[in-house]
PDB file of C-alpha atoms in Angstrom:
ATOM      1  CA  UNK A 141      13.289  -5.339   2.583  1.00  0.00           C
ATOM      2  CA  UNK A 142      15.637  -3.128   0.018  1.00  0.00           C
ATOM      3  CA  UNK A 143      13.897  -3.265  -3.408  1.00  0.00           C
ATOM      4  CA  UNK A 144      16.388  -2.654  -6.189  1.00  0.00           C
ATOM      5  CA  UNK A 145      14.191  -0.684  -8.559  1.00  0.00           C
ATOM      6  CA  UNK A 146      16.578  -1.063 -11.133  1.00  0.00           C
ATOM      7  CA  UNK A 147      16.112  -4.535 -11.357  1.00  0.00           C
ATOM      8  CA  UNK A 148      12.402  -4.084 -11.451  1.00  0.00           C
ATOM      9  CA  UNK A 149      12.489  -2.085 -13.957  1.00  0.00           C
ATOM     10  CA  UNK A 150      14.491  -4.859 -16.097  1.00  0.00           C
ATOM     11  CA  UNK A 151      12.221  -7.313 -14.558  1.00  0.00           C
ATOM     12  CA  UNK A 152       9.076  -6.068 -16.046  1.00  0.00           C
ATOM     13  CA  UNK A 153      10.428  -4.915 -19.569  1.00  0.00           C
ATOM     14  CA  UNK A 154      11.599  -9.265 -19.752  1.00  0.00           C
ATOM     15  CA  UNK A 155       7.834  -9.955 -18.540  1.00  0.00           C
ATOM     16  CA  UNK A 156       6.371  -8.068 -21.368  1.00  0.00           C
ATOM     17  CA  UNK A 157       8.173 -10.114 -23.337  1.00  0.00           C
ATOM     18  CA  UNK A 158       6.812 -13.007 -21.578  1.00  0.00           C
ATOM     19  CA  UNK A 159      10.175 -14.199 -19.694  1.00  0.00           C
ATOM     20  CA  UNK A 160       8.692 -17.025 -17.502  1.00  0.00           C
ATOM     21  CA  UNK A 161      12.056 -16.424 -15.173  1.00  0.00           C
ATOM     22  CA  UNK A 162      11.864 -12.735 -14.655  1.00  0.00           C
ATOM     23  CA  UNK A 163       8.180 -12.762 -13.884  1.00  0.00           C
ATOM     24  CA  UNK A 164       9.485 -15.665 -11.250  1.00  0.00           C
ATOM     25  CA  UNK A 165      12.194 -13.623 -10.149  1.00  0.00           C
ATOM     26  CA  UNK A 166       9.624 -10.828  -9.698  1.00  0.00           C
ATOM     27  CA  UNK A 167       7.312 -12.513  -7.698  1.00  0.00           C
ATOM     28  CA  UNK A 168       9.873 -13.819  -5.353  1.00  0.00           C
ATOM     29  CA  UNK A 169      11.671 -10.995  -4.609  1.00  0.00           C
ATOM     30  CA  UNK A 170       8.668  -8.878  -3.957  1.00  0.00           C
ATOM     31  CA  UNK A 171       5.439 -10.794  -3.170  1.00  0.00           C
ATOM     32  CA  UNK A 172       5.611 -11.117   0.937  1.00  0.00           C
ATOM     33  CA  UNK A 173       6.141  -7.205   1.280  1.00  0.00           C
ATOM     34  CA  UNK A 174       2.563  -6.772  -0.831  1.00  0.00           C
ATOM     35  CA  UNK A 175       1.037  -9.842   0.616  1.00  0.00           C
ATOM     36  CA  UNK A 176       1.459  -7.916   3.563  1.00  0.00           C
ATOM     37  CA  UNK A 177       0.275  -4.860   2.617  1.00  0.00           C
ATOM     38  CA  UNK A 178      -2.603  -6.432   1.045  1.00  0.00           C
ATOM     39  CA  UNK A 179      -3.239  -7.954   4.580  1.00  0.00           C
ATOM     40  CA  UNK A 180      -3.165  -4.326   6.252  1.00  0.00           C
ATOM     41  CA  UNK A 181      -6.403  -3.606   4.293  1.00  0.00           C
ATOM     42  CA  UNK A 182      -8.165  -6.894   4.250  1.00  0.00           C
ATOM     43  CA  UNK A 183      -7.537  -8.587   7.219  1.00  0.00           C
ATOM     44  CA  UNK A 184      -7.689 -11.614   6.053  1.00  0.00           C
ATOM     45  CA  UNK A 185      -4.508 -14.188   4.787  1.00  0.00           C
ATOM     46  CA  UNK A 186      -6.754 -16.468   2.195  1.00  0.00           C
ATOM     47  CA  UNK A 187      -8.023 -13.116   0.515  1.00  0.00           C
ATOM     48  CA  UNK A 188      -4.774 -11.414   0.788  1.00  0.00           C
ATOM     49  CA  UNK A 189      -3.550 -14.172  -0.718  1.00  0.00           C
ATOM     50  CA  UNK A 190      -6.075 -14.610  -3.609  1.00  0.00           C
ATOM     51  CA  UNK A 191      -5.550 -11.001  -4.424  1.00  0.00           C
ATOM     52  CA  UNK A 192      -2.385 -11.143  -4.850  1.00  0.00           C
ATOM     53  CA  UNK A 193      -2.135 -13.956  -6.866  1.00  0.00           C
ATOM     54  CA  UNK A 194      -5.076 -12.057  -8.758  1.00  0.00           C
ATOM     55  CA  UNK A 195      -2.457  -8.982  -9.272  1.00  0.00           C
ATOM     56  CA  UNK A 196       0.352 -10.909 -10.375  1.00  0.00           C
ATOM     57  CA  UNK A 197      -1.916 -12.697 -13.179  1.00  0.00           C
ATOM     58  CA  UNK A 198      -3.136  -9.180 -14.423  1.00  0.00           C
ATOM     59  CA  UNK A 199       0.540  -8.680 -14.826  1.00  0.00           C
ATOM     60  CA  UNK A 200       1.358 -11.701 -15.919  1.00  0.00           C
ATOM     61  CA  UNK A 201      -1.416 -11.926 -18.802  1.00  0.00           C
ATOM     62  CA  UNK A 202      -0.318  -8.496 -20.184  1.00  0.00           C
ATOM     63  CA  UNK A 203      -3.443  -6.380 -18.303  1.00  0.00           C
ATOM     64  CA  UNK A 204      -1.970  -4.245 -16.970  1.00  0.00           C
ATOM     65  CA  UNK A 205       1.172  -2.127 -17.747  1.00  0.00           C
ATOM     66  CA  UNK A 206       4.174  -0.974 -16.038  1.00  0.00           C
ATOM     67  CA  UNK A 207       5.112   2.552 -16.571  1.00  0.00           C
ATOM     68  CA  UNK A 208       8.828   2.995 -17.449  1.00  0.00           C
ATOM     69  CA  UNK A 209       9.676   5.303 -14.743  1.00  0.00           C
ATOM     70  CA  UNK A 210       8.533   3.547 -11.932  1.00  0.00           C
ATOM     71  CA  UNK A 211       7.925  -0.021 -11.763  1.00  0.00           C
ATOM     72  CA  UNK A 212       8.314  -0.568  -8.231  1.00  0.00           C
ATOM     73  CA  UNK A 213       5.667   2.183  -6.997  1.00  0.00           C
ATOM     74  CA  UNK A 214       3.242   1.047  -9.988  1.00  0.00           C
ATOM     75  CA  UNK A 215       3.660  -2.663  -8.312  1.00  0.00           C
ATOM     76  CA  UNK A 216       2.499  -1.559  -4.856  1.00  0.00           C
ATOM     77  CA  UNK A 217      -0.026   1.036  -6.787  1.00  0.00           C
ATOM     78  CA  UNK A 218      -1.303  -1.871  -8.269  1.00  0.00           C
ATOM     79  CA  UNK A 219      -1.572  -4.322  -5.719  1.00  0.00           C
ATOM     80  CA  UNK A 220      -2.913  -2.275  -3.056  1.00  0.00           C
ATOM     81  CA  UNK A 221      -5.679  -1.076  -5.606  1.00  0.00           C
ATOM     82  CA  UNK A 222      -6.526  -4.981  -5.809  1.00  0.00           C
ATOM     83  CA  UNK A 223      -7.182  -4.750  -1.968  1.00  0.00           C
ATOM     84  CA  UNK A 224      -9.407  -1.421  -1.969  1.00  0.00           C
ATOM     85  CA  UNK A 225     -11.632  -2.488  -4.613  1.00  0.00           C
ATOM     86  CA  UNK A 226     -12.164  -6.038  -3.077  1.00  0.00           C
ATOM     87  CA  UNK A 227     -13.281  -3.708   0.098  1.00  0.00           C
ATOM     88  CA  UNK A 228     -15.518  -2.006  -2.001  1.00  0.00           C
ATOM     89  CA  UNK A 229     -17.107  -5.004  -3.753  1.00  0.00           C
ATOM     90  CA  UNK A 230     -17.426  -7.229  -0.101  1.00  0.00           C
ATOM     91  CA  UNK A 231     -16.877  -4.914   2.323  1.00  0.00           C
ATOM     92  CA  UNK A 232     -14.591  -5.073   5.236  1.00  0.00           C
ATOM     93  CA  UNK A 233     -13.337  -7.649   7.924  1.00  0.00           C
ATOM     94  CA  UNK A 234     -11.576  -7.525  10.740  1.00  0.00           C
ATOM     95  CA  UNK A 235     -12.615  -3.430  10.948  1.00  0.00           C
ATOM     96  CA  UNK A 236     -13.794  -4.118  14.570  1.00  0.00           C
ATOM     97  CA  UNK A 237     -10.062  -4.548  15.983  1.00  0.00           C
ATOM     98  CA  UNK A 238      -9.709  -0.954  14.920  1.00  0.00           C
ATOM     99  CA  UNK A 239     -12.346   0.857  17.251  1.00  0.00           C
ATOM    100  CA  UNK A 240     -10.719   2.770  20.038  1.00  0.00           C
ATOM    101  CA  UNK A 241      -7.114   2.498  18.859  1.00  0.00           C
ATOM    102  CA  UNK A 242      -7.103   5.933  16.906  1.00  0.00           C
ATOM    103  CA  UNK A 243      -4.651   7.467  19.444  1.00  0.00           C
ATOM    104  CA  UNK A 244      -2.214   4.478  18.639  1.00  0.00           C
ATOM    105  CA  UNK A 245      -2.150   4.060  14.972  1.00  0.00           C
ATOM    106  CA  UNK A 246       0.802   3.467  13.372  1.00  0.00           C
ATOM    107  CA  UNK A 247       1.761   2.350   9.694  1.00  0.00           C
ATOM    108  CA  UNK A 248       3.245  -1.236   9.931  1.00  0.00           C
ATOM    109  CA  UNK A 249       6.466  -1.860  11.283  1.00  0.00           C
ATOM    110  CA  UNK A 250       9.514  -0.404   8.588  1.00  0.00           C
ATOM    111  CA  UNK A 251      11.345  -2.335   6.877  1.00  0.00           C
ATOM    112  CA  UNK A 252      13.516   0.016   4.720  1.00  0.00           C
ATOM    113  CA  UNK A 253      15.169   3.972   5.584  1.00  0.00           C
ATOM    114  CA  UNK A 254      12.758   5.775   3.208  1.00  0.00           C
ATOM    115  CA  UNK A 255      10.144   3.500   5.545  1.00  0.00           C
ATOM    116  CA  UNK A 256      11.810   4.321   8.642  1.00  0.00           C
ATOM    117  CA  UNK A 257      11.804   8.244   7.973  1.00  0.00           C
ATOM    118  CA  UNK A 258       8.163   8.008   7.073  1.00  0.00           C
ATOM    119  CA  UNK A 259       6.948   6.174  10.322  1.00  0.00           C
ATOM    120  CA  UNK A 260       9.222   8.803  12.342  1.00  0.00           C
ATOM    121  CA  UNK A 261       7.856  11.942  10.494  1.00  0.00           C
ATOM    122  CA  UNK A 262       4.140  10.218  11.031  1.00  0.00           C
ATOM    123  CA  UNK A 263       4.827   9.977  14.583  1.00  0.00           C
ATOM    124  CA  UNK A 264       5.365  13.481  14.981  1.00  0.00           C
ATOM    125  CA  UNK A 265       1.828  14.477  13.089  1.00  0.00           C
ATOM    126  CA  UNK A 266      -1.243  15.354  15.640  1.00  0.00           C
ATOM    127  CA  UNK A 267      -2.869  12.253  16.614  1.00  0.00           C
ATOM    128  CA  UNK A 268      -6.170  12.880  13.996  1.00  0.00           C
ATOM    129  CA  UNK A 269      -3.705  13.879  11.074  1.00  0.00           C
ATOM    130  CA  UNK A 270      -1.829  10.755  11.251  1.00  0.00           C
ATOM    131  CA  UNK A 271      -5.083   8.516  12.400  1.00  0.00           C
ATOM    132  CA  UNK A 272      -6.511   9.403   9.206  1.00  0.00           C
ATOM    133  CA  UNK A 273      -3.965   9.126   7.012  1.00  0.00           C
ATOM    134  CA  UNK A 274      -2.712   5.772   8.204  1.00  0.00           C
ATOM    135  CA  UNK A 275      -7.062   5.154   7.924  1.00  0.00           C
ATOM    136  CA  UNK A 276      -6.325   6.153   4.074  1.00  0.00           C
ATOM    137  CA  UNK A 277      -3.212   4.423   2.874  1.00  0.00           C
ATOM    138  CA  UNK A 278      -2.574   1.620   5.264  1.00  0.00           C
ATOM    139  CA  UNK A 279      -5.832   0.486   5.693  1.00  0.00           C
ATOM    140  CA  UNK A 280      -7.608   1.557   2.441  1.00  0.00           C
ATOM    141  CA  UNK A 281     -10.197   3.470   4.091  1.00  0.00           C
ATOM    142  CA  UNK A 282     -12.764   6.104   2.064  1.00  0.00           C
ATOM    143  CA  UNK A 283     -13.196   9.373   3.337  1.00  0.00           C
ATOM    144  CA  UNK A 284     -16.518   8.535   4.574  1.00  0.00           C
ATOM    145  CA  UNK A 285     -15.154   5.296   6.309  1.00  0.00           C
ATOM    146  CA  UNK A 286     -12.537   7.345   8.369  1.00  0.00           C
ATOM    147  CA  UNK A 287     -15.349   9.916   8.529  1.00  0.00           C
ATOM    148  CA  UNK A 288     -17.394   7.333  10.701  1.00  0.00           C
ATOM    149  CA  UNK A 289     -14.598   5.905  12.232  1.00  0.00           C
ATOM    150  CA  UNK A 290     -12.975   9.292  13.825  1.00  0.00           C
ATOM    151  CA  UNK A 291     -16.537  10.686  14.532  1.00  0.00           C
ATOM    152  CA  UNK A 292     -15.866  13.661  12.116  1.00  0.00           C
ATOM    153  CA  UNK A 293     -17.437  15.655   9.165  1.00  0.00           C
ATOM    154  CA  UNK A 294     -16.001  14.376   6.037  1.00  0.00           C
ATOM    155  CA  UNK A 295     -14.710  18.062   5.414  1.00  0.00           C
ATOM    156  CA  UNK A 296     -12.529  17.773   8.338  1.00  0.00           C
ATOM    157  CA  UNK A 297     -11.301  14.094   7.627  1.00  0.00           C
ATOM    158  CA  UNK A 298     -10.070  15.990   4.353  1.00  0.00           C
ATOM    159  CA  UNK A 299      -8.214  18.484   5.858  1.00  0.00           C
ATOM    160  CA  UNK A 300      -6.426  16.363   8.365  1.00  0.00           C
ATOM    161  CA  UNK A 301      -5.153  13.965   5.247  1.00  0.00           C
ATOM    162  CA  UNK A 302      -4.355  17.551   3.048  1.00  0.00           C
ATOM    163  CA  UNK A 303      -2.617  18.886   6.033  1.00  0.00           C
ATOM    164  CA  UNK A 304      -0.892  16.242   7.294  1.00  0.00           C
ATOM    165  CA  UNK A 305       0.383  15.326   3.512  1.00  0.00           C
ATOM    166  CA  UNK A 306       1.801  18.662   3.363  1.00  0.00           C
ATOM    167  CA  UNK A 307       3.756  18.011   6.881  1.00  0.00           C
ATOM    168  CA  UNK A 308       4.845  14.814   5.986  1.00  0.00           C
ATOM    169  CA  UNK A 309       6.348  16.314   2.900  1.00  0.00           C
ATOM    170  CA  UNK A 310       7.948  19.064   4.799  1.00  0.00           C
ATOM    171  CA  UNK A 311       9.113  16.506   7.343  1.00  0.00           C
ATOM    172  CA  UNK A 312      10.884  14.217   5.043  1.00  0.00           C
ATOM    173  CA  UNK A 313      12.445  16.639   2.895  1.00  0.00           C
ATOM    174  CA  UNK A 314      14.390  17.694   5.753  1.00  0.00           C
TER     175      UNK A 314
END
């Protein structure tokens, strides 16, 4: 899914004004790529679902704020935050179909070239670098959930993320 983040941008600035179609327009064009990333980290379509919606009325009732500069990665910001603090609240389903797939995981399937270069430059990190970052962004663990996952101090959970960060970066700025 290409994301125009120009017409975001315009998008939101016509929803603070309370533009009925643009919020519309909004939500169509980018609601099933955050539904599913909601569903990464919950596991669960009816509460993916519900905090999305949830999101999108935050948004809608003038809660929360878009920055200028980037609407787009504010929207995912946003909505993924909705997911990690539902975790928090309720804690987590679906974590079982996780155990013993470490060696294998991968960030979803992508669906853009930025998204493509990032799943090839994770494939390349060491197995624990990329487990625990995927662990951290994909799936909204905390350090101490990826801690318990992996079987490893929390120390080293944060060096693996730091590190493999820093070789992601490398890695895509090539």
């Amino acid at each position: 899914m290409d994301i125009d983040k120009e017409e975001i941008r315009t998008l939101f600035s016509r929803i603070m004004l309370q533009d009925r179609e643009a919020f519309t327009t909004l939500y169509q064009r980018t609601s099933g790529y955050l539904y599913t990333r909601i569903l990464l980290i919950v596991r669960d379509r009816a509460i993916a679902a519900d905090l999305l919606q949830e999101g999108y009325i935050k948004i809608w009732h003038g809660k929360l704020r878009s920055p200028i500069d980037a609407p787009w990665a504010w929207l995912c910001q946003v909505m993924r935050n909705q997911a990690i603090d539902h975790i928090r609240q309720h804690g987590r389903r679906g974590e079982t179909a996780l155990l013993g797939q470490e060696d294998n995981l991968i960030a979803p399937p992508p669906q853009q070239e930025k998204e493509r270069r990032l799943t090839d430059c994770l494939s390349r990190l060491e197995a624990e670098k990329r487990s625990a970052i995927v662990l951290a962004w994909y799936h909204g663990f905390s350090h101490p959930e990826i801690a318990s996952h992996l079987s490893a101090p929390q120390g080293t959970i944060k060096s693996w993320i730091r590190r493999g960060l820093s070789e992601l970066k490398q890695c895509l700025s090539q």
